[in-house]
Short mmCIF file of C-alpha atoms in Angstrom, two decimals:
data_model
loop_
_atom_site.label_atom_id
_atom_site.label_comp_id
_atom_site.label_asym_id
_atom_site.label_seq_id
_atom_site.Cartn_x
_atom_site.Cartn_y
_atom_site.Cartn_z
CA MET A 148 0.00 0.00 0.00
CA ILE A 149 2.82 2.40 0.91
CA ASP A 150 4.61 1.65 -2.35
CA MET A 151 1.40 2.39 -4.22
CA TRP A 152 1.00 5.79 -2.54
CA TRP A 153 4.64 6.59 -3.26
CA SER A 154 4.06 5.76 -6.91
CA VAL A 155 0.91 7.89 -7.02
CA GLY A 156 2.71 10.74 -5.26
CA LEU A 157 5.67 10.62 -7.63
CA SER A 158 3.33 10.49 -10.62
CA VAL A 159 1.46 13.55 -9.37
CA ILE A 160 4.71 15.46 -8.75
CA ALA A 161 6.03 14.48 -12.19
CA GLY A 162 2.75 15.54 -13.77
CA LEU A 163 2.78 18.88 -11.99
CA ALA A 164 6.41 19.42 -13.05
CA VAL A 165 5.54 18.71 -16.70
CA VAL A 166 2.53 21.06 -16.52
CA SER A 167 4.63 23.75 -14.85
CA LEU A 168 7.44 23.45 -17.39
CA THR A 169 5.00 23.39 -20.26
CA HIS A 170 3.28 26.53 -18.92
CA TYR A 171 6.66 28.25 -18.42
CA TRP A 172 7.77 27.33 -21.92
CA TYR A 173 4.48 28.61 -23.34
CA ARG A 174 4.76 31.91 -21.45
CA TRP A 175 8.39 32.28 -22.61
CA SER A 176 7.47 31.62 -26.22
CA ASN A 177 4.42 33.91 -26.05
CA PRO A 178 5.34 36.99 -23.96
CA LYS A 179 2.62 39.33 -22.72
CA CYS A 180 1.78 42.10 -25.13
CA ASN A 181 -0.98 44.70 -25.46
CA GLY A 182 -1.47 43.73 -29.08
CA LYS A 183 0.21 41.49 -31.62
CA LEU A 184 3.92 40.78 -31.32
CA PRO A 185 6.13 40.78 -34.43
CA PRO A 186 6.70 37.26 -35.83
CA GLY A 187 9.69 35.25 -34.72
CA SER A 188 10.93 32.80 -32.11
CA MET A 189 12.06 33.36 -28.54
CA GLY A 190 14.22 30.21 -28.64
CA PHE A 191 14.86 28.19 -25.53
CA PRO A 192 13.93 29.61 -22.09
CA LEU A 193 16.61 31.96 -20.70
CA ILE A 194 19.08 31.08 -23.48
CA GLY A 195 16.81 32.29 -26.26
CA GLU A 196 18.64 32.34 -29.60
CA THR A 197 21.86 33.70 -28.13
CA ILE A 198 24.09 30.87 -29.28
CA GLN A 199 22.80 31.01 -32.87
CA PHE A 200 23.30 34.79 -32.91
CA PHE A 201 26.91 34.74 -31.72
CA ILE A 202 28.21 31.66 -33.52
CA GLY A 203 26.04 31.69 -36.64
CA GLY A 204 28.81 33.16 -38.79
CA SER A 205 31.29 36.02 -38.69
CA MET A 206 29.92 39.44 -37.80
CA TYR A 207 32.73 40.81 -39.97
CA SER A 208 31.39 39.27 -43.17
CA VAL A 209 30.57 41.59 -46.04
CA ASP A 210 27.24 39.80 -46.38
CA ILE A 211 24.39 40.18 -43.87
CA PRO A 212 25.12 38.04 -40.77
CA PRO A 213 23.53 34.59 -41.35
CA PHE A 214 21.39 34.78 -38.20
CA ILE A 215 19.76 37.98 -39.45
CA LYS A 216 19.61 36.99 -43.12
CA LYS A 217 17.71 33.75 -42.41
CA ARG A 218 15.13 35.46 -40.22
CA ILE A 219 14.51 38.33 -42.62
CA ALA A 220 13.84 35.74 -45.33
CA ARG A 221 11.43 33.88 -43.04
CA TYR A 222 9.69 36.66 -41.09
CA GLY A 223 10.23 39.88 -43.04
CA THR A 224 11.82 43.18 -42.04
CA LEU A 225 10.53 43.08 -38.44
CA PHE A 226 10.94 40.05 -36.18
CA ARG A 227 11.41 39.11 -32.55
CA THR A 228 13.98 36.96 -30.79
CA SER A 229 15.68 36.67 -27.41
CA LEU A 230 19.36 37.33 -26.71
CA VAL A 231 21.12 36.79 -23.38
CA GLY A 232 17.75 36.46 -21.65
CA ARG A 233 16.34 39.70 -23.11
CA PRO A 234 13.45 40.03 -25.58
CA VAL A 235 14.59 41.79 -28.75
CA VAL A 236 12.84 43.11 -31.85
CA MET A 237 15.09 43.43 -34.90
CA SER A 238 14.18 45.79 -37.73
CA SER A 239 15.53 46.24 -41.24
CA ASP A 240 12.60 48.49 -42.18
CA PRO A 241 14.21 51.80 -43.33
CA GLU A 242 11.14 53.95 -42.65
CA PHE A 243 10.59 52.61 -39.13
CA ASN A 244 14.29 52.77 -38.27
CA HIS A 245 14.57 56.36 -39.48
CA PHE A 246 11.47 57.25 -37.45
CA ILE A 247 12.51 55.47 -34.25
CA LEU A 248 16.01 56.96 -34.14
CA GLN A 249 14.44 60.44 -34.13
CA LYS A 250 12.34 59.57 -31.08
CA GLU A 251 14.97 59.16 -28.40
CA ASP A 252 13.67 60.11 -24.93
CA LYS A 253 10.12 59.94 -26.33
CA LEU A 254 9.75 56.32 -27.42
CA ILE A 255 13.23 54.87 -26.93
CA GLU A 256 16.34 55.26 -24.83
CA LEU A 257 19.97 54.22 -25.12
CA TRP A 258 20.74 50.60 -24.35
CA TYR A 259 23.80 48.37 -24.65
CA MET A 260 24.35 44.64 -24.64
CA ASP A 261 25.72 43.29 -21.37
CA ALA A 262 29.15 42.59 -22.87
CA PHE A 263 29.45 46.15 -24.18
CA SER A 264 28.30 47.72 -20.90
CA ALA A 265 30.81 45.63 -18.97
CA ILE A 266 33.65 46.65 -21.29
CA ILE A 267 32.80 50.35 -21.62
CA GLY A 268 31.86 50.87 -17.97
CA THR A 269 30.14 53.87 -16.35
CA VAL A 270 30.20 56.04 -19.47
CA ALA A 271 27.54 53.76 -21.01
CA ASN A 272 24.99 54.91 -18.42
CA ALA A 273 26.17 58.50 -17.98
CA THR A 274 25.86 59.37 -21.68
CA SER A 275 22.18 58.39 -21.56
CA THR A 276 21.61 61.66 -19.65
CA ALA A 277 20.60 64.41 -22.08
CA HIS A 278 22.61 67.31 -20.58
CA ILE A 279 25.76 65.18 -20.24
CA LEU A 280 25.42 64.02 -23.85
CA LYS A 281 24.96 67.62 -25.05
CA TYR A 282 27.99 68.79 -23.05
CA LEU A 283 30.22 66.03 -24.42
CA LYS A 284 29.05 66.60 -28.00
CA ASN A 285 29.89 70.31 -27.81
CA LEU A 286 33.24 69.58 -26.20
CA PHE A 287 34.13 67.00 -28.84
CA LEU A 288 33.14 69.33 -31.68
CA ASN A 289 35.34 72.06 -30.19
CA HIS A 290 38.34 69.74 -30.42
CA PHE A 291 37.54 67.49 -33.40
CA GLY A 292 34.67 69.13 -35.31
CA ILE A 293 34.55 70.65 -38.77
CA GLU A 294 35.57 74.14 -37.67
CA ARG A 295 38.64 72.74 -35.94
CA LEU A 296 39.48 70.61 -38.97
CA LYS A 297 39.17 73.62 -41.29
CA GLU A 298 42.02 75.29 -39.42
CA ASN A 299 44.26 72.72 -41.18
CA GLN A 300 46.55 72.19 -38.18
CA MET A 301 44.95 68.86 -37.29
CA MET A 302 44.77 67.83 -40.95
CA ASN A 303 48.49 68.55 -41.27
CA LYS A 304 49.14 66.27 -38.28
CA MET A 305 47.09 63.53 -39.93
CA GLU A 306 48.96 63.83 -43.21
CA VAL A 307 52.39 63.87 -41.54
CA MET A 308 51.52 60.89 -39.35
CA ALA A 309 50.19 58.90 -42.32
CA HIS A 310 53.41 59.56 -44.23
CA GLN A 311 55.62 58.66 -41.26
CA TYR A 312 53.84 55.37 -40.71
CA LEU A 313 53.74 54.41 -44.39
CA GLN A 314 57.41 55.30 -44.68
CA SER A 315 58.17 53.04 -41.72
CA TRP A 316 56.08 50.21 -43.15
CA SER A 317 57.90 50.48 -46.48
CA THR A 318 61.13 49.42 -44.74
CA GLN A 319 59.56 46.16 -43.53
CA PRO A 320 59.15 42.93 -45.52
CA SER A 321 55.37 43.15 -44.89
CA VAL A 322 52.90 44.60 -42.40
CA GLN A 323 49.67 43.27 -40.91
CA VAL A 324 47.30 46.00 -42.05
CA LYS A 325 44.63 46.26 -39.34
CA GLU A 326 47.05 46.15 -36.41
CA SER A 327 49.49 48.53 -38.10
CA ILE A 328 46.76 51.05 -38.89
CA ALA A 329 45.36 50.65 -35.37
CA SER A 330 48.74 51.70 -33.99
CA MET A 331 48.72 54.81 -36.19
CA VAL A 332 45.13 55.76 -35.25
CA PHE A 333 45.85 55.18 -31.56
CA ASP A 334 48.86 57.49 -31.70
CA LEU A 335 46.86 60.27 -33.34
CA THR A 336 43.70 60.08 -31.23
CA SER A 337 45.49 59.52 -27.91
CA LEU A 338 47.67 62.55 -28.64
CA GLN A 339 44.62 64.72 -29.37
CA LEU A 340 42.53 63.36 -26.50
CA LEU A 341 45.02 63.27 -23.65
CA THR A 342 48.44 64.27 -25.05
CA TYR A 343 49.62 60.68 -24.77
CA ASP A 344 53.07 60.42 -26.31
CA SER A 345 53.48 56.83 -27.50
CA ASN A 346 57.24 57.25 -27.79
CA LYS A 347 57.46 57.41 -23.98
CA TYR A 348 55.67 54.10 -23.46
CA SER A 349 56.95 50.79 -24.75
CA SER A 350 53.48 49.28 -24.31
CA SER A 351 51.77 51.59 -26.86
CA LYS A 352 51.83 49.00 -29.61
CA ASP A 353 50.24 46.44 -27.32
CA MET A 354 47.55 48.94 -26.31
CA SER A 355 46.58 49.74 -29.88
CA LYS A 356 46.51 46.03 -30.69
CA MET A 357 44.21 45.38 -27.74
CA LEU A 358 41.85 48.18 -28.80
CA ALA A 359 41.78 46.92 -32.39
CA ASN A 360 40.45 43.54 -31.22
CA PHE A 361 37.87 44.68 -28.67
CA LEU A 362 34.94 44.21 -31.04
CA ASP A 363 35.48 40.46 -30.74
CA GLY A 364 34.72 40.80 -27.02
CA VAL A 365 31.74 43.10 -27.50
CA MET A 366 30.17 40.65 -29.97
CA SER A 367 30.67 37.61 -27.75
CA LEU A 368 28.92 35.85 -24.90
CA PRO A 369 29.66 37.81 -21.68
CA LEU A 370 31.33 34.85 -19.95
CA ASN A 371 34.20 36.19 -17.88
CA ILE A 372 36.03 32.92 -17.44
CA PRO A 373 39.59 32.07 -18.55
CA GLY A 374 39.86 30.99 -22.15
CA THR A 375 36.95 33.06 -23.49
CA VAL A 376 37.24 36.06 -25.80
CA PHE A 377 35.27 38.16 -23.33
CA HIS A 378 37.68 37.28 -20.49
CA ARG A 379 40.67 38.31 -22.61
CA CYS A 380 39.03 41.62 -23.45
CA MET A 381 38.25 42.31 -19.79
CA LYS A 382 41.89 41.66 -18.88
CA ASP A 383 43.05 43.99 -21.67
CA ARG A 384 40.49 46.55 -20.54
CA GLU A 385 42.01 46.60 -17.06
CA LYS A 386 45.47 47.36 -18.45
CA LEU A 387 44.16 50.19 -20.62
CA LEU A 388 42.09 51.71 -17.82
CA ASN A 389 45.12 51.72 -15.52
CA MET A 390 47.16 53.54 -18.17
CA ILE A 391 44.45 56.18 -18.62
CA LYS A 392 43.97 56.52 -14.87
CA GLU A 393 47.67 57.19 -14.43
CA ILE A 394 47.55 60.01 -17.01
CA ILE A 395 44.44 61.55 -15.42
CA ASN A 396 45.95 61.47 -11.93
CA GLU A 397 49.10 63.12 -13.25
CA LYS A 398 47.07 65.93 -14.81
CA ILE A 399 44.97 66.37 -11.64
CA THR A 400 48.00 66.63 -9.35
CA SER A 401 50.05 68.72 -11.81
CA PRO A 402 47.81 71.32 -13.50
CA GLU A 403 50.87 72.84 -15.18
CA LYS A 404 51.03 69.73 -17.38
CA ARG A 405 47.65 70.50 -18.93
CA LEU A 406 48.25 71.53 -22.54
CA GLY A 407 44.70 72.21 -23.69
CA ASP A 408 43.73 68.78 -25.00
CA PHE A 409 40.28 67.19 -24.70
CA LEU A 410 40.98 65.70 -21.27
CA ASP A 411 42.42 68.97 -19.98
CA GLN A 412 39.19 70.74 -20.91
CA LEU A 413 37.19 68.08 -19.06
CA LEU A 414 39.31 68.50 -15.94
CA ASN A 415 39.10 72.30 -16.07
CA ASP A 416 35.32 72.15 -16.44
CA ARG A 417 35.11 69.62 -13.63
CA GLU A 418 36.82 72.04 -11.28
CA LYS A 419 34.49 74.88 -12.27
CA GLU A 420 31.18 73.02 -12.37
CA GLU A 421 28.77 72.58 -9.48
CA GLY A 422 25.83 70.30 -8.81
CA VAL A 423 24.83 67.42 -11.09
CA MET A 424 27.49 68.07 -13.74
CA LYS A 425 30.30 67.90 -11.20
CA GLU A 426 28.86 64.70 -9.75
CA CYS A 427 28.85 63.12 -13.22
CA LEU A 428 32.42 64.08 -14.12
CA THR A 429 33.95 61.66 -11.65
CA GLU A 430 37.39 60.18 -12.14
CA GLU A 431 35.79 56.83 -12.91
CA PHE A 432 33.63 58.46 -15.59
CA LEU A 433 36.60 60.28 -17.15
CA VAL A 434 38.63 57.06 -17.33
CA SER A 435 35.69 55.22 -18.89
CA LEU A 436 35.04 58.07 -21.34
CA MET A 437 38.65 58.25 -22.58
CA PHE A 438 38.67 54.49 -23.02
CA GLY A 439 35.40 54.57 -24.96
CA LEU A 440 36.59 57.33 -27.30
CA LEU A 441 39.89 55.56 -27.99
CA LEU A 442 38.06 52.29 -28.61
CA ALA A 443 35.54 53.88 -30.99
CA SER A 444 38.17 55.66 -33.09
CA VAL A 445 40.70 52.83 -33.28
CA GLU A 446 38.19 50.06 -34.00
CA THR A 447 36.16 51.95 -36.60
CA ILE A 448 38.96 53.62 -38.56
CA SER A 449 41.41 50.72 -38.51
CA LEU A 450 38.77 48.22 -39.64
CA THR A 451 37.53 50.49 -42.45
CA LEU A 452 41.02 51.27 -43.78
CA ASN A 453 41.94 47.61 -43.58
CA VAL A 454 38.93 46.68 -45.69
CA VAL A 455 39.42 49.51 -48.20
CA MET A 456 43.02 48.44 -48.84
CA MET A 457 41.86 44.88 -49.46
CA LEU A 458 39.13 46.06 -51.79
CA LEU A 459 41.40 48.43 -53.71
CA SER A 460 43.87 45.57 -54.17
CA ASP A 461 41.13 43.54 -55.87
CA HIS A 462 39.57 46.38 -57.89
CA PRO A 463 42.22 48.03 -60.11
CA LEU A 464 39.71 50.29 -61.89
CA VAL A 465 38.64 51.81 -58.57
CA LEU A 466 42.27 52.27 -57.58
CA LYS A 467 43.06 53.89 -60.93
CA GLU A 468 40.32 56.53 -60.58
CA LEU A 469 41.26 57.13 -56.96
CA MET A 470 44.90 57.72 -57.94
CA GLU A 471 43.89 60.06 -60.73
CA GLU A 472 41.82 62.18 -58.35
CA HIS A 473 44.66 62.57 -55.86
CA GLU A 474 47.37 63.12 -58.45
CA GLU A 475 45.21 65.88 -59.94
CA ILE A 476 45.31 67.61 -56.55
CA LEU A 477 49.12 67.54 -56.61
CA LYS A 478 49.27 68.84 -60.19
CA SER A 479 47.02 71.81 -59.37
CA ARG A 480 49.36 73.06 -56.61
CA GLU A 481 52.07 75.64 -57.01
CA ASN A 482 54.17 73.64 -54.58
CA VAL A 483 53.60 69.88 -54.85
CA ASP A 484 54.86 69.37 -51.29
CA SER A 485 52.36 71.80 -49.70
CA PRO A 486 50.23 70.33 -46.89
CA ILE A 487 46.66 69.33 -47.67
CA THR A 488 43.97 71.99 -47.32
CA TRP A 489 40.29 71.80 -46.43
CA LYS A 490 39.40 72.89 -49.97
CA GLU A 491 41.45 70.02 -51.40
CA TYR A 492 39.78 67.58 -49.00
CA LYS A 493 36.33 68.72 -50.14
CA SER A 494 37.39 68.16 -53.76
CA MET A 495 37.97 64.45 -53.10
CA THR A 496 34.56 63.43 -54.42
CA PHE A 497 35.53 59.96 -55.65
CA THR A 498 37.42 59.31 -52.40
CA THR A 499 34.20 60.03 -50.50
CA LYS A 500 32.39 57.50 -52.70
CA VAL A 501 35.09 54.89 -52.00
CA ILE A 502 34.85 55.47 -48.24
CA ASN A 503 31.04 55.40 -48.28
CA GLU A 504 31.04 52.16 -50.26
CA THR A 505 33.56 50.60 -47.88
CA LEU A 506 31.46 51.62 -44.88
CA ARG A 507 28.38 50.21 -46.59
CA VAL A 508 29.84 46.75 -47.27
CA SER A 509 31.73 46.43 -43.98
CA SER A 510 29.44 47.37 -41.10
CA VAL A 511 31.41 47.14 -37.85
CA ALA A 512 28.42 45.78 -35.90
CA PRO A 513 25.14 44.19 -37.08
CA GLY A 514 22.90 46.85 -35.56
CA ILE A 515 22.20 49.83 -33.30
CA LEU A 516 20.57 49.07 -29.95
CA ARG A 517 17.82 51.01 -28.19
CA LYS A 518 15.21 50.20 -25.53
CA ALA A 519 11.49 50.92 -25.79
CA ILE A 520 10.24 53.18 -22.96
CA LYS A 521 6.64 52.92 -24.20
CA ASP A 522 4.66 50.43 -26.21
CA ILE A 523 5.52 51.13 -29.86
CA HIS A 524 3.00 50.42 -32.64
CA VAL A 525 4.45 49.59 -36.06
CA ASN A 526 2.96 47.90 -39.14
CA GLY A 527 0.14 46.33 -37.11
CA TYR A 528 2.50 44.99 -34.44
CA VAL A 529 3.36 46.15 -30.92
CA ILE A 530 6.87 46.34 -29.46
CA PRO A 531 6.24 46.16 -25.69
CA LYS A 532 7.71 48.65 -23.25
CA GLY A 533 11.08 47.44 -21.92
CA TRP A 534 11.97 45.40 -25.00
CA THR A 535 15.24 45.96 -26.82
CA ILE A 536 15.15 47.22 -30.42
CA MET A 537 18.02 46.45 -32.79
CA VAL A 538 18.11 48.70 -35.85
CA LEU A 539 19.71 46.46 -38.47
CA HIS A 540 21.73 48.95 -40.49
CA SER A 541 23.98 46.10 -41.69
CA ALA A 542 20.95 44.59 -43.46
CA ILE A 543 19.65 47.93 -44.74
CA HIS A 544 23.07 48.66 -46.29
CA LYS A 545 22.73 45.41 -48.30
CA ASN A 546 19.11 45.88 -49.40
CA PRO A 547 18.97 45.24 -53.18
CA ALA A 548 15.94 47.53 -53.44
CA ASN A 549 18.24 50.49 -52.82
CA PHE A 550 21.68 49.11 -53.66
CA GLU A 551 21.81 47.13 -56.87
CA ASP A 552 24.02 44.05 -56.60
CA PRO A 553 24.56 44.94 -52.91
CA LEU A 554 27.53 42.66 -52.24
CA ALA A 555 29.58 44.16 -55.04
CA PHE A 556 32.11 46.90 -54.25
CA ASN A 557 30.97 49.69 -56.57
CA PRO A 558 31.85 53.26 -55.48
CA TRP A 559 30.27 54.68 -58.66
CA ARG A 560 26.82 53.72 -57.34
CA TRP A 561 26.95 56.78 -55.06
CA LYS A 562 26.81 59.15 -58.02
CA ASP A 563 23.11 58.45 -58.59
CA LEU A 564 21.88 57.87 -55.03
CA GLY A 565 19.56 60.64 -53.88
CA SER A 566 19.90 62.38 -50.51
CA ASN A 567 16.65 60.86 -49.23
CA THR A 568 17.85 57.34 -50.08
CA GLN A 569 21.10 57.98 -48.28
CA ALA A 570 19.41 59.51 -45.22
CA LYS A 571 17.16 56.49 -44.61
CA ASN A 572 19.29 53.68 -45.99
CA PHE A 573 22.85 54.57 -45.05
CA PHE A 574 23.89 55.45 -41.52
CA PRO A 575 27.27 53.90 -40.64
CA PHE A 576 27.79 56.47 -37.89
CA GLY A 577 24.42 55.98 -36.20
CA GLY A 578 21.38 58.22 -36.39
CA GLY A 579 19.17 60.65 -34.54
CA ILE A 580 20.61 62.67 -31.67
CA ARG A 581 23.34 60.05 -31.26
CA HIS A 582 24.81 60.41 -34.73
CA CYS A 583 28.55 60.10 -34.13
CA VAL A 584 30.08 63.56 -33.70
CA GLY A 585 33.42 62.10 -34.77
CA ALA A 586 32.14 61.07 -38.21
CA GLU A 587 33.78 63.95 -40.09
CA PHE A 588 37.03 63.49 -38.17
CA ALA A 589 37.08 59.80 -39.16
CA LYS A 590 36.30 60.52 -42.83
CA VAL A 591 38.95 63.24 -43.03
CA PHE A 592 41.58 60.96 -41.52
CA MET A 593 40.70 58.10 -43.88
CA SER A 594 40.74 60.45 -46.89
CA LEU A 595 44.14 61.87 -45.98
CA PHE A 596 45.58 58.43 -45.38
CA LEU A 597 44.39 57.34 -48.83
CA HIS A 598 45.82 60.56 -50.32
CA VAL A 599 49.28 59.82 -48.96
CA LEU A 600 49.00 56.12 -49.76
CA VAL A 601 48.10 56.42 -53.46
CA THR A 602 50.31 59.43 -54.28
CA LYS A 603 53.50 58.42 -52.49
CA PHE A 604 53.32 54.66 -52.01
CA SER A 605 52.16 51.44 -53.62
CA TRP A 606 51.34 48.12 -51.98
CA THR A 607 51.20 44.46 -52.87
CA LYS A 608 48.83 42.07 -51.15
CA MET A 609 50.71 39.21 -49.56
CA LYS A 610 47.79 37.11 -48.29
CA GLY A 611 43.98 37.18 -48.49
CA GLY A 612 41.74 39.01 -50.93
CA GLY A 613 38.48 38.77 -52.81
CA ASP A 614 36.97 36.83 -55.68
CA ALA A 615 36.02 37.95 -59.17
CA THR A 616 32.47 38.91 -58.15
CA GLY A 617 33.66 41.65 -55.83
CA ILE A 618 32.57 39.83 -52.68
CA LEU A 619 35.20 40.04 -49.99
CA ALA A 620 36.29 36.49 -49.23
CA VAL A 621 38.44 37.11 -46.18
CA SER A 622 37.47 38.32 -42.71
CA PRO A 623 39.17 41.55 -41.61
CA ARG A 624 40.22 39.67 -38.48
CA ASN A 625 42.39 37.36 -40.56
CA ASP A 626 45.98 38.31 -41.28
CA PHE A 627 46.00 40.65 -44.25
CA HIS A 628 49.61 41.45 -45.03
CA VAL A 629 50.88 43.95 -47.59
CA LYS A 630 54.28 44.97 -48.83
CA ILE A 631 54.50 48.78 -48.89
CA CYS A 632 56.81 50.42 -51.42
CA GLN A 633 57.68 54.08 -51.78
CA LYS A 634 57.04 55.62 -55.18
CA ASN A 635 60.00 57.30 -56.83
CA ASP A 636 58.04 58.62 -59.78
CA ILE A 637 54.32 59.21 -59.43
CA LYS A 638 53.72 59.78 -63.14
CA ALA A 639 55.61 56.69 -64.14
CA HIS A 640 53.63 54.61 -61.68
CA SER A 641 50.24 55.94 -62.75
CA SER A 642 50.95 55.36 -66.42
#
């Protein structure tokens, strides 16, 4: 009799467990919503579709990431999923994305993936405050904006640095492009941001290399255990933060060493400000901010220049027209060795097309993240309050409806693209109030680097490349080595 009751009891418990798990699974797969959710799958409870998202193919691929491509084909331009335990709606709808990015603080707010927040630190939360964001934007524009660039002093530094680095690379059997360019970008931006002289620190090369590979950690599972990419990035982050903290402490204790750079302005304002602003400009925030700015500049510029050099190697007609444009600038000068001017930069129309096309085919990340602060109604669906929204600019940049043969590298396509098409279908530097204020700085630097490269040097690809269709066949993370040679006769080379 006792055995029978035990059996009945165990059967009841097992039945209740099955019912409970079934109910939980159903609730997970069908979240509460004041309307109709976008189509899609929430994956397994808690895990969601995280594993498929992170390991479903390289995020560096020229094509749309496989995870996103498959779901767009199945569900359309708006679909739901779950990543790292969070419900997410992904959108490749240009009209909705353009609309939603204009509605920050009304319908959406800034949000980062857990891995990114852990790596960036306190600046991720502080910059979500409107008055802090406005202050930092104005400060950045004062030091790196168009008006500052027009003064030519910074452009001259860029040109000189590009020449020095290319000259140095030409003495080596070969160079690994992304890491080498990362070192150059780090030297320039760290000098402008915090007067960091790389010649005084033997670890500068290691620091630039660490920054150049941080995107691997951002786009990985946030598992901080030895052996993972995320763990390596967190260890590297600690080294970089300590370096920045040392510089900040030196400037705080020795005001006479402030030379008017970006960090000096922050420290001066910190000493003058009162109330909320002073509370925000903590030492921890300043360290996190400097790290974030260095990371953004090094990762974005080094990756883009790496890709453009690969693409130019595989597209001789593009390279030929690019060379002609820059050699025409030299021919029009009274003194061929004069430094570049703002007017000359603005005349680089084909160069701009090359950079735009490179940015289009090589999105650094699959999308832009925001969080819904209200229920959002779109195309008959509802995105519930609290859900994450990922604006899939990587997919929009490859939409054949706006970009014919989207995987082909074709800078000439930009000649006929209207301003409205570009505004809603091309935003490599973000959109809305968070459009990157360093966009012009980055484009100027890339243009000047290409100017020096094609007028004074040539290069030969040693490994990697693309196929005949124009689709890049090698990940920018892979070793892409080139042999740099100095030109002795520009006209002879171009002919």
